[in-house]
Tab-separated table of C-alpha atoms and ligand atoms in Angstrom:
chain	number	residue	atom	x	y	z
A	615	MET	CA	67.755	-78.846	-12.151
A	616	ARG	CA	65.496	-81.916	-12.378
A	617	ASN	CA	61.864	-81.870	-13.359
A	618	THR	CA	60.252	-82.028	-10.043
A	619	THR	CA	61.859	-78.713	-9.182
A	620	HIS	CA	59.937	-76.817	-11.993
A	621	GLN	CA	56.739	-78.347	-10.576
A	622	ASN	CA	57.522	-77.383	-7.203
A	623	LEU	CA	58.028	-73.619	-8.041
A	624	ILE	CA	54.652	-72.043	-7.651
A	625	PRO	CA	53.708	-68.816	-9.233
A	626	GLN	CA	53.399	-65.909	-7.054
A	627	SER	CA	49.879	-64.569	-6.728
A	628	THR	CA	48.691	-61.070	-6.208
A	629	GLY	CA	45.017	-59.496	-5.774
A	630	LEU	CA	43.055	-59.762	-2.519
A	631	LEU	CA	44.364	-61.521	0.710
A	632	LYS	CA	41.671	-64.291	0.826
A	633	ILE	CA	41.760	-67.823	1.382
A	634	SER	CA	39.142	-69.790	-0.486
A	635	SER	CA	37.610	-73.094	0.317
A	636	LEU	CA	39.419	-76.086	-0.924
A	637	PRO	CA	38.646	-77.544	-4.377
A	638	VAL	CA	37.624	-81.121	-4.435
A	639	SER	CA	39.888	-82.814	-6.646
A	640	ARG	CA	40.742	-86.509	-7.138
A	641	GLU	CA	43.900	-85.586	-9.126
A	642	LEU	CA	46.869	-86.451	-7.084
A	643	ASP	CA	48.664	-83.110	-7.047
A	644	LEU	CA	45.617	-81.208	-6.435
A	645	LYS	CA	44.056	-83.341	-3.551
A	646	PRO	CA	43.536	-81.674	-0.343
A	647	LEU	CA	45.844	-82.513	2.286
A	648	LYS	CA	45.571	-82.330	5.980
A	649	PHE	CA	48.280	-79.865	6.786
A	650	SER	CA	50.154	-77.080	4.949
A	651	LEU	CA	53.203	-75.326	6.858
A	652	ILE	CA	54.285	-72.048	5.401
A	653	ILE	CA	58.004	-71.123	5.998
A	654	PRO	CA	58.528	-67.400	5.295
A	655	THR	CA	61.997	-66.697	4.327
A	656	TYR	CA	64.256	-63.644	3.805
A	657	ASN	CA	68.031	-64.552	3.818
A	658	GLU	CA	67.538	-67.958	5.368
A	659	GLY	CA	69.761	-69.900	2.905
A	660	LYS	CA	71.813	-71.905	5.564
A	661	ASN	CA	68.832	-72.003	7.950
A	662	ILE	CA	66.362	-73.592	5.383
A	663	GLN	CA	68.882	-76.312	4.483
A	664	GLN	CA	68.844	-77.267	8.142
A	665	LEU	CA	65.057	-76.954	8.925
A	666	ILE	CA	63.368	-78.571	5.845
A	667	PRO	CA	65.063	-82.158	6.775
A	668	ILE	CA	64.263	-81.782	10.461
A	669	LEU	CA	60.493	-80.739	9.599
A	670	VAL	CA	59.975	-83.627	7.059
A	671	GLN	CA	61.406	-86.078	9.661
A	672	LEU	CA	58.799	-84.759	12.132
A	673	LEU	CA	55.901	-84.472	10.077
A	674	ASP	CA	56.330	-87.928	8.309
A	675	LYS	CA	55.820	-89.438	11.550
A	676	ILE	CA	52.549	-87.860	12.407
A	677	LEU	CA	50.951	-87.280	8.922
A	678	PRO	CA	52.989	-89.267	6.269
A	679	LYS	CA	52.001	-87.798	2.825
A	680	GLU	CA	49.338	-85.581	4.068
A	681	TYR	CA	51.298	-82.535	4.302
A	682	GLU	CA	53.034	-80.037	2.394
A	683	LEU	CA	55.750	-77.419	3.352
A	684	ILE	CA	55.739	-74.067	1.408
A	685	VAL	CA	58.645	-71.787	1.511
A	686	VAL	CA	57.688	-68.274	0.590
A	687	ASP	CA	60.883	-66.121	-0.184
A	688	ASP	CA	61.094	-62.532	-1.152
A	689	ASN	CA	63.668	-62.912	-3.814
A	690	SER	CA	66.527	-63.019	-1.047
A	691	PRO	CA	69.722	-61.795	-2.202
A	692	ASP	CA	71.228	-65.071	-0.619
A	693	GLN	CA	69.095	-66.882	-3.240
A	694	THR	CA	67.098	-68.787	-0.603
A	695	TRP	CA	64.623	-69.655	-2.970
A	696	LYS	CA	67.028	-71.520	-5.408
A	697	LEU	CA	68.593	-73.557	-2.368
A	698	ALA	CA	64.947	-74.526	-1.303
A	699	LEU	CA	63.927	-75.426	-4.904
A	700	GLU	CA	67.062	-77.740	-5.106
A	701	LEU	CA	66.007	-79.285	-1.743
A	702	THR	CA	62.666	-80.243	-3.794
A	703	ALA	CA	64.469	-82.930	-5.669
A	704	GLN	CA	64.660	-84.828	-2.372
A	705	TYR	CA	61.472	-83.551	-0.668
A	706	THR	CA	58.536	-83.621	-3.160
A	707	GLN	CA	56.499	-82.437	-0.328
A	708	LEU	CA	58.026	-78.945	-0.334
A	709	LYS	CA	57.065	-76.110	-2.785
A	710	VAL	CA	58.634	-72.861	-3.098
A	711	ILE	CA	57.273	-69.469	-4.155
A	712	ARG	CA	59.592	-66.649	-5.172
A	713	ARG	CA	58.004	-63.367	-5.037
A	714	ASP	CA	59.364	-60.132	-6.589
A	715	VAL	CA	56.331	-58.162	-6.718
A	716	GLU	CA	55.000	-58.058	-3.224
A	717	LYS	CA	57.113	-57.853	-0.021
A	718	GLY	CA	56.883	-58.423	3.708
A	719	LEU	CA	56.409	-61.113	6.360
A	720	ALA	CA	52.624	-60.958	6.753
A	721	THR	CA	51.687	-61.011	3.182
A	722	ALA	CA	54.290	-63.764	2.548
A	723	ILE	CA	52.340	-65.825	4.905
A	724	ILE	CA	49.007	-65.429	3.592
A	725	ARG	CA	50.171	-65.920	-0.149
A	726	GLY	CA	51.460	-69.152	0.933
A	727	TRP	CA	48.124	-69.926	2.491
A	728	GLN	CA	46.290	-69.126	-0.597
A	729	VAL	CA	48.203	-71.582	-2.542
A	730	ALA	CA	48.096	-74.336	0.137
A	731	ARG	CA	46.157	-77.334	0.050
A	732	GLY	CA	45.644	-78.132	3.652
A	733	GLU	CA	42.823	-78.082	5.922
A	734	ILE	CA	44.977	-76.882	8.516
A	735	LEU	CA	47.397	-74.065	7.602
A	736	GLY	CA	50.429	-73.289	9.680
A	737	VAL	CA	53.433	-70.835	9.858
A	738	ILE	CA	56.878	-71.326	11.288
A	739	ASP	CA	59.930	-69.134	11.172
A	740	ALA	CA	62.699	-70.356	8.960
A	741	ASP	CA	65.643	-69.454	11.404
A	742	LEU	CA	65.157	-72.389	13.725
A	743	GLN	CA	64.224	-70.002	16.529
A	744	HIS	CA	60.893	-71.765	16.784
A	745	PRO	CA	61.712	-75.315	17.998
A	746	PRO	CA	60.303	-77.693	15.300
A	747	HIS	CA	59.329	-80.558	17.683
A	748	ILE	CA	56.542	-77.924	19.177
A	749	LEU	CA	54.545	-78.712	15.631
A	750	ILE	CA	53.603	-81.925	17.359
A	751	LYS	CA	52.116	-80.469	20.434
A	752	LEU	CA	50.290	-77.793	18.127
A	753	TRP	CA	48.930	-80.376	16.183
A	754	GLN	CA	47.529	-82.311	19.191
A	755	LYS	CA	45.500	-79.246	20.323
A	756	MET	CA	44.247	-79.000	16.676
A	757	GLU	CA	43.277	-82.591	16.887
A	758	LYS	CA	41.497	-81.786	20.354
A	759	GLY	CA	39.388	-79.346	18.258
A	760	ALA	CA	41.098	-76.034	18.741
A	761	ASP	CA	40.483	-73.657	15.895
A	762	LEU	CA	43.833	-71.996	16.570
A	763	ALA	CA	46.940	-73.405	18.222
A	764	VAL	CA	49.507	-70.857	19.064
A	765	ALA	CA	53.107	-71.484	20.495
A	766	SER	CA	53.662	-69.139	23.347
A	767	ARG	CA	56.528	-67.725	25.067
A	768	ASN	CA	54.339	-66.374	28.096
A	769	VAL	CA	52.959	-70.107	29.384
A	770	ASP	CA	54.218	-72.481	31.533
A	771	SER	CA	57.265	-73.986	29.598
A	772	GLY	CA	57.577	-71.212	27.523
A	773	GLY	CA	60.304	-68.238	27.465
A	774	VAL	CA	62.904	-66.159	25.930
A	775	SER	CA	66.430	-67.143	25.936
A	776	GLU	CA	68.876	-64.316	26.034
A	777	TRP	CA	66.951	-61.401	25.210
A	778	ASN	CA	67.963	-58.028	26.561
A	779	ILE	CA	66.114	-55.744	28.815
A	780	LEU	CA	65.100	-53.307	25.953
A	781	ARG	CA	63.774	-56.168	23.729
A	782	ARG	CA	61.812	-57.591	26.654
A	783	PHE	CA	60.187	-54.286	27.535
A	784	LEU	CA	59.499	-53.541	23.811
A	785	SER	CA	57.635	-56.787	23.318
A	786	ARG	CA	55.836	-56.292	26.747
A	787	GLY	CA	55.087	-52.815	25.860
A	788	ALA	CA	53.480	-53.881	22.443
A	789	GLN	CA	51.307	-56.561	24.017
A	790	MET	CA	50.281	-53.906	26.836
A	791	LEU	CA	49.298	-51.529	23.900
A	792	GLY	CA	47.479	-54.157	22.131
A	793	LEU	CA	45.521	-54.796	25.336
A	794	ILE	CA	44.533	-51.273	25.517
A	795	ILE	CA	43.516	-50.583	21.968
A	796	LEU	CA	42.110	-54.227	21.153
A	797	PRO	CA	41.209	-55.895	24.260
A	798	GLU	CA	38.708	-58.440	22.840
A	799	VAL	CA	41.367	-59.556	20.242
A	800	VAL	CA	44.869	-59.485	22.197
A	801	GLY	CA	43.386	-60.457	25.492
A	802	ARG	CA	42.218	-63.871	24.122
A	803	LEU	CA	45.968	-65.057	24.231
A	804	SER	CA	49.124	-65.000	26.164
A	805	ASP	CA	51.711	-64.407	23.070
A	806	PRO	CA	49.688	-62.201	20.550
A	807	MET	CA	52.951	-61.413	18.740
A	808	SER	CA	53.658	-65.186	18.243
A	809	GLY	CA	54.637	-66.126	14.502
A	810	TYR	CA	54.349	-69.720	15.321
A	811	PHE	CA	50.822	-71.176	15.107
A	812	MET	CA	48.317	-73.237	13.031
A	813	LEU	CA	44.615	-72.940	12.436
A	814	ARG	CA	41.706	-74.326	10.654
A	815	ARG	CA	41.253	-73.099	7.120
A	816	GLU	CA	37.428	-72.849	7.491
A	817	VAL	CA	37.712	-70.014	9.868
A	818	LEU	CA	39.440	-67.868	7.450
A	819	ILE	CA	37.515	-68.656	4.141
A	820	ASP	CA	36.438	-65.467	2.309
A	821	GLN	CA	37.464	-63.001	5.027
A	822	SER	CA	39.597	-60.283	3.526
A	823	LEU	CA	42.810	-59.886	5.498
A	824	LYS	CA	44.793	-56.472	5.726
A	825	PRO	CA	47.711	-57.056	7.673
A	826	SER	CA	50.476	-54.482	7.832
A	827	GLY	CA	54.244	-55.465	8.299
A	828	TYR	CA	55.349	-57.926	10.456
A	829	LYS	CA	52.742	-59.537	13.070
A	830	ILE	CA	49.821	-61.398	11.348
A	831	LEU	CA	48.374	-63.261	14.319
A	832	ILE	CA	46.437	-60.248	15.638
A	833	GLU	CA	45.134	-59.676	12.103
A	834	VAL	CA	43.914	-63.241	11.931
A	835	ILE	CA	41.895	-63.551	15.135
A	836	ALA	CA	40.439	-60.091	14.468
A	837	ARG	CA	38.847	-61.065	11.214
A	838	SER	CA	38.021	-64.686	11.568
A	839	ARG	CA	35.773	-67.001	13.226
A	840	ILE	CA	37.781	-68.381	16.001
A	841	ARG	CA	36.322	-70.080	18.915
A	842	TRP	CA	38.720	-72.016	20.807
A	843	ILE	CA	42.181	-71.087	20.798
A	844	GLY	CA	44.918	-73.510	22.304
A	845	GLU	CA	48.163	-72.485	23.514
A	846	VAL	CA	51.601	-74.423	23.697
A	847	GLY	CA	54.706	-73.146	25.801
A	848	TYR	CA	57.869	-72.933	23.913
A	849	VAL	CA	61.404	-71.183	24.508
A	850	PHE	CA	62.311	-68.707	21.705
A	851	GLN	CA	65.689	-69.864	20.614
A	852	GLU	CA	68.729	-67.573	19.721
A	853	ARG	CA	69.373	-67.207	16.114
A	854	LYS	CA	72.363	-69.066	15.238
A	855	THR	CA	73.099	-67.766	11.614
A	856	GLY	CA	71.404	-64.795	9.698
A	857	ASN	CA	70.020	-61.543	10.921
A	858	SER	CA	66.574	-60.693	12.334
A	859	LYS	CA	64.809	-58.390	10.100
A	860	VAL	CA	62.941	-56.474	12.752
A	861	THR	CA	63.322	-52.542	12.624
A	862	TRP	CA	61.827	-49.675	14.341
A	863	GLN	CA	59.381	-49.128	11.184
A	864	GLN	CA	57.791	-52.269	12.315
A	865	TYR	CA	56.782	-50.834	15.769
A	866	LEU	CA	55.005	-47.954	13.941
A	867	GLU	CA	53.316	-50.530	11.585
A	868	TYR	CA	52.239	-52.364	14.414
A	869	ILE	CA	50.586	-49.463	16.130
A	870	GLN	CA	48.847	-48.156	12.833
A	871	HIS	CA	47.621	-51.736	12.425
A	872	LEU	CA	46.230	-51.929	15.906
A	873	ILE	CA	44.342	-48.429	15.277
A	874	ARG	CA	42.888	-49.621	11.776
A	875	LEU	CA	41.681	-53.064	13.362
A	876	ARG	CA	40.079	-50.920	16.104
A	877	LEU	CA	38.159	-48.820	13.406
A	878	ASP	CA	37.348	-51.708	11.359
A	879	LEU	CA	35.975	-53.488	14.224
A	880	TRP	CA	34.021	-50.693	15.637
A	881	GLN	CA	32.678	-50.289	11.900
A	882	ILE	CA	33.522	-46.503	12.079
A	883	ARG	CA	34.026	-46.196	8.123
A	884	ARG	CA	30.739	-47.912	7.674
A	885	PHE	CA	28.962	-45.784	10.141
A	886	ILE	CA	30.076	-42.623	8.569
A	887	ARG	CA	29.007	-43.888	5.358
A	888	PHE	CA	25.441	-44.636	6.803
A	889	GLY	CA	25.326	-41.160	8.328
A	890	ILE	CA	26.419	-39.711	4.942
A	891	SER	CA	23.521	-41.519	3.114
A	892	GLY	CA	21.254	-40.538	6.154
A	893	VAL	CA	22.090	-36.884	5.385
A	894	SER	CA	21.457	-37.100	1.641
A	895	GLY	CA	17.926	-38.650	2.594
A	896	VAL	CA	17.152	-35.257	4.527
A	897	PHE	CA	17.917	-33.335	1.406
A	898	VAL	CA	15.760	-36.010	-0.610
A	899	ASN	CA	12.859	-35.402	1.906
A	900	MET	CA	12.846	-31.799	1.721
A	901	PHE	CA	12.815	-31.566	-1.933
A	902	ILE	CA	9.965	-33.979	-2.530
A	903	LEU	CA	7.956	-32.346	0.460
A	904	TYR	CA	8.525	-28.823	-1.437
A	905	LEU	CA	7.374	-30.588	-4.698
A	906	LEU	CA	4.295	-31.970	-3.400
A	907	ARG	CA	3.070	-29.126	-1.312
A	908	GLU	CA	3.971	-26.348	-4.014
A	909	TYR	CA	3.063	-28.357	-7.270
A	910	VAL	CA	0.864	-30.995	-6.567
A	911	GLY	CA	-0.905	-29.322	-3.680
A	912	LEU	CA	-1.038	-32.599	-1.530
A	913	GLY	CA	-2.139	-32.201	2.229
A	914	LEU	CA	0.793	-32.037	4.670
A	915	THR	CA	0.404	-35.329	6.219
A	916	ARG	CA	0.235	-37.229	3.059
A	917	SER	CA	3.084	-35.054	1.560
A	918	ALA	CA	5.234	-35.966	4.531
A	919	ILE	CA	4.453	-39.509	4.494
A	920	LEU	CA	5.233	-39.784	0.720
A	921	ALA	CA	8.535	-37.710	1.230
A	922	ALA	CA	9.597	-39.903	3.847
A	923	GLU	CA	9.157	-43.042	1.986
A	924	VAL	CA	11.009	-41.455	-1.170
A	925	ALA	CA	13.972	-40.661	1.112
A	926	ILE	CA	13.935	-44.341	2.445
A	927	VAL	CA	14.345	-45.413	-0.984
A	928	ASN	CA	17.110	-43.084	-1.363
A	929	ASN	CA	18.922	-44.145	1.745
A	930	PHE	CA	18.360	-47.712	0.968
A	931	PHE	CA	19.863	-47.160	-2.529
A	932	TRP	CA	23.187	-45.550	-1.058
A	933	ASN	CA	23.334	-48.148	1.658
A	934	ASP	CA	23.082	-51.126	-0.516
A	935	ARG	CA	25.471	-49.719	-3.135
A	936	TRP	CA	27.942	-47.976	-0.800
A	937	THR	CA	27.759	-48.507	2.968
A	938	PHE	CA	26.906	-52.332	2.966
A	939	ARG	CA	28.124	-53.298	-0.466
A	940	ASP	CA	30.408	-55.954	0.851
A	941	PHE	CA	27.428	-57.564	2.132
A	942	SER	CA	25.147	-56.886	-0.784
A	943	LYS	CA	27.391	-58.078	-3.448
A	944	HIS	CA	27.095	-61.498	-1.954
A	945	GLN	CA	23.194	-61.558	-1.900
A	946	LYS	CA	22.457	-60.602	-5.535
A	947	GLY	CA	19.188	-60.742	-7.257
A	948	ARG	CA	15.887	-58.646	-7.121
A	949	ILE	CA	14.033	-60.878	-4.530
A	950	LYS	CA	16.796	-60.796	-2.159
A	951	THR	CA	17.259	-56.961	-2.891
A	952	PHE	CA	13.792	-56.406	-2.246
A	953	ARG	CA	13.828	-58.498	1.082
A	954	ARG	CA	16.642	-56.186	2.271
A	955	PHE	CA	14.402	-52.957	1.425
A	956	LEU	CA	11.645	-54.284	3.309
A	957	LYS	CA	13.771	-54.955	6.346
A	958	PHE	CA	15.373	-51.615	6.011
A	959	ASN	CA	11.951	-50.000	5.920
A	960	VAL	CA	10.722	-51.649	8.994
A	961	ILE	CA	13.810	-50.813	10.897
A	962	CYS	CA	13.387	-47.238	9.859
A	963	LEU	CA	9.994	-47.223	10.861
A	964	SER	CA	11.015	-48.604	14.243
A	965	GLY	CA	13.605	-45.912	14.517
A	966	LEU	CA	10.749	-43.386	14.071
A	967	VAL	CA	8.748	-44.822	16.800
A	968	LEU	CA	11.813	-44.915	19.212
A	969	ASN	CA	12.762	-41.124	17.966
A	970	ILE	CA	9.403	-40.101	19.306
A	971	LEU	CA	9.751	-42.187	22.499
A	972	VAL	CA	13.063	-40.636	23.244
A	973	LEU	CA	11.919	-37.208	22.317
A	974	ASN	CA	9.057	-37.393	24.639
A	975	LEU	CA	11.087	-38.878	27.690
A	976	LEU	CA	13.467	-36.265	27.409
A	977	TYR	CA	11.220	-33.347	26.833
A	978	ASN	CA	8.289	-34.295	28.938
A	979	LEU	CA	9.738	-36.310	31.857
A	980	LEU	CA	13.190	-34.527	32.272
A	981	ASN	CA	12.148	-31.144	30.946
A	982	MET	CA	15.173	-30.943	28.557
A	983	ASN	CA	15.287	-28.330	26.092
A	984	GLU	CA	13.327	-29.667	23.095
A	985	TYR	CA	15.987	-28.942	20.336
A	986	LEU	CA	18.495	-30.624	22.481
A	987	ALA	CA	16.195	-33.622	23.266
A	988	ASN	CA	15.519	-33.890	19.354
A	989	ILE	CA	19.384	-33.816	18.575
A	990	ILE	CA	19.708	-36.689	21.195
A	991	ALA	CA	16.847	-38.540	19.745
A	992	ILE	CA	18.068	-38.298	16.321
A	993	ALA	CA	21.667	-39.430	17.274
A	994	THR	CA	20.173	-42.337	19.308
A	995	VAL	CA	17.986	-43.414	16.482
A	996	THR	CA	20.896	-43.150	14.020
A	997	PHE	CA	23.045	-45.826	16.007
A	998	TRP	CA	19.725	-47.809	16.320
A	999	ASN	CA	19.163	-47.829	12.537
A	1000	PHE	CA	22.638	-48.480	11.779
A	1001	TRP	CA	23.168	-51.409	14.197
A	1002	PHE	CA	19.986	-53.335	13.460
A	1003	ASN	CA	20.428	-52.637	9.814
A	1004	LEU	CA	23.991	-54.035	9.733
A	1005	LYS	CA	22.846	-57.054	11.723
A	1006	LEU	CA	19.225	-57.645	10.178
A	1007	SER	CA	18.895	-56.220	6.754
A	1008	TRP	CA	22.701	-56.671	5.306
A	1009	ARG	CA	24.352	-59.309	7.257
A	1010	THR	CA	22.997	-62.793	6.364
A	1011	THR	CA	22.788	-65.334	9.154
A	1012	ASP	CA	24.408	-68.231	7.000
A	1013	ASN	CA	28.128	-66.455	6.602
A	1014	SER	CA	28.488	-65.286	10.002
B	2257	LIG	N1	58.990	-63.798	3.038
B	2257	LIG	C1	59.534	-63.108	3.883
B	2257	LIG	N2	59.790	-61.553	3.679
B	2257	LIG	N3	59.905	-63.618	4.922
B	2257	LIG	C2	60.448	-62.796	5.925
B	2257	LIG	C3	60.566	-61.234	5.879
B	2257	LIG	C4	60.012	-60.912	4.384
B	2257	LIG	O1	59.936	-59.586	4.445
B	2257	LIG	N4	60.892	-60.807	6.674
B	2257	LIG	C5	61.260	-61.765	7.893
B	2257	LIG	N5	60.801	-62.943	7.244
B	2257	LIG	C6	61.105	-64.223	7.632
B	2257	LIG	C7	62.460	-64.409	8.170
B	2257	LIG	O2	63.319	-65.046	7.119
B	2257	LIG	C8	62.130	-65.427	9.141
B	2257	LIG	O3	61.929	-66.920	8.833
B	2257	LIG	C9	60.770	-64.951	9.802
B	2257	LIG	O4	60.249	-64.410	8.836
B	2257	LIG	C10	60.832	-64.129	11.140
B	2257	LIG	O5	61.795	-63.134	10.817
B	2257	LIG	P1	62.957	-62.746	11.787
B	2257	LIG	O6	63.518	-61.439	11.238
B	2257	LIG	O7	63.672	-63.702	12.415
B	2257	LIG	O8	61.950	-62.091	13.162
B	2257	LIG	P2	62.315	-62.153	14.576
B	2257	LIG	O9	62.985	-63.342	15.023
B	2257	LIG	O10	62.844	-60.901	15.100
B	2257	LIG	O11	60.751	-62.032	15.196
B	2257	LIG	C11	59.926	-63.133	15.289
B	2257	LIG	O12	59.551	-62.945	16.546
B	2257	LIG	C12	58.396	-63.342	17.014
B	2257	LIG	C13	58.501	-63.613	18.453
B	2257	LIG	O13	57.703	-62.629	19.024
B	2257	LIG	C14	58.872	-63.053	14.330
B	2257	LIG	O14	59.291	-63.820	13.228
B	2257	LIG	C15	57.553	-63.729	14.900
B	2257	LIG	O15	56.932	-64.645	13.943
B	2257	LIG	C16	57.994	-64.458	16.054
B	2257	LIG	O16	57.146	-65.426	16.756
B	2258	LIG	MN1	63.927	-64.888	13.976
């Protein structure tokens, strides 16, 4: 093997599936590029030998010396990684990652993006089912300002070649299910199952991706800051050599993934934590009230105000360390923490006012039972407090 081939073998990375911003460097082999294209492979030895020259010829025309190709192979038994590495002697813009720890299509793509130096990141299947010339059209969409450009089978000039009824049905069924569970994501494009697309690095920076199994596009749209999506029609070609890796397991993983995204986007887990912190505050409140009344002998109103404030401190502590930890860890320092605490206080106070308003409305105007009215008021205030604290106290405006 020649020297270039060693340089072009990039070590596999582990850890969080996050994309960072491009380091500014003038060194030639660290310099940012315009475009990085990931080619995930598993047993695609023959195909990769065909595909790489085609890609190079195409991209040399529109982006000479400003792109890279990254093959991410999961230690294929047919030694795809080795064949790819041999190609790097001729095509120096080609890099190879051989993974033997982590597996799976979705993580392979993200691991590739993680080591990529491109401002625009893309992915294409290795098996020639994604016609390479569509890359040019996708690139044109990006040049027009799209944040994401997707090759789609379901727009004009798009389609599938020889799919049987079962596969068409499963594909459409998967899309329908996505529309039901996650309409605000899946409804944004005509082919949410596509694995052929490109996007701006900046929309992904610092977002933790948690894909499952096969489909990555839905995950990417759900967790990034994509405004404009461009679509380009293409015909999904028949596989000439090698086999598809799709199994029933992938349909199950897909459904699990949709549900997980749904819960994440609704912030269910966070809301439960917020609720638990709130309940802990009730106990703190009661305990302090008891102490102040029994041992200090303070008046009821003063005791209640003090007890409420101690409870607010308690709730803030748990919410800051636990419920909203992902936000607070990026806003370190006493001053910032204190600012969050003040906002939390104000919002809780506004919640108290709301509580009294709702209670009075339900009890005095609608003649509801007062305990039922109180429960409804508490529930309303919990949502109110959660939402406004999420939006105002913890989430900063500069990173959303
Ligand atoms: N590294 C890695 N690890 N690559 C993998 C793995 C894996 O576990 N599994 C599959 N791949 C690679 C394949 O080698 C191929 O290059 C690509 O990912 C797609 O895999 P296929 O098995 O050919 O998938 P498919 O053709 O049935 O499904 C494709 O259908 C979509 C259309 O709905 C998916 O690949 C989508 O990307 C595509 O758009
Ligand atoms: Mn395929």
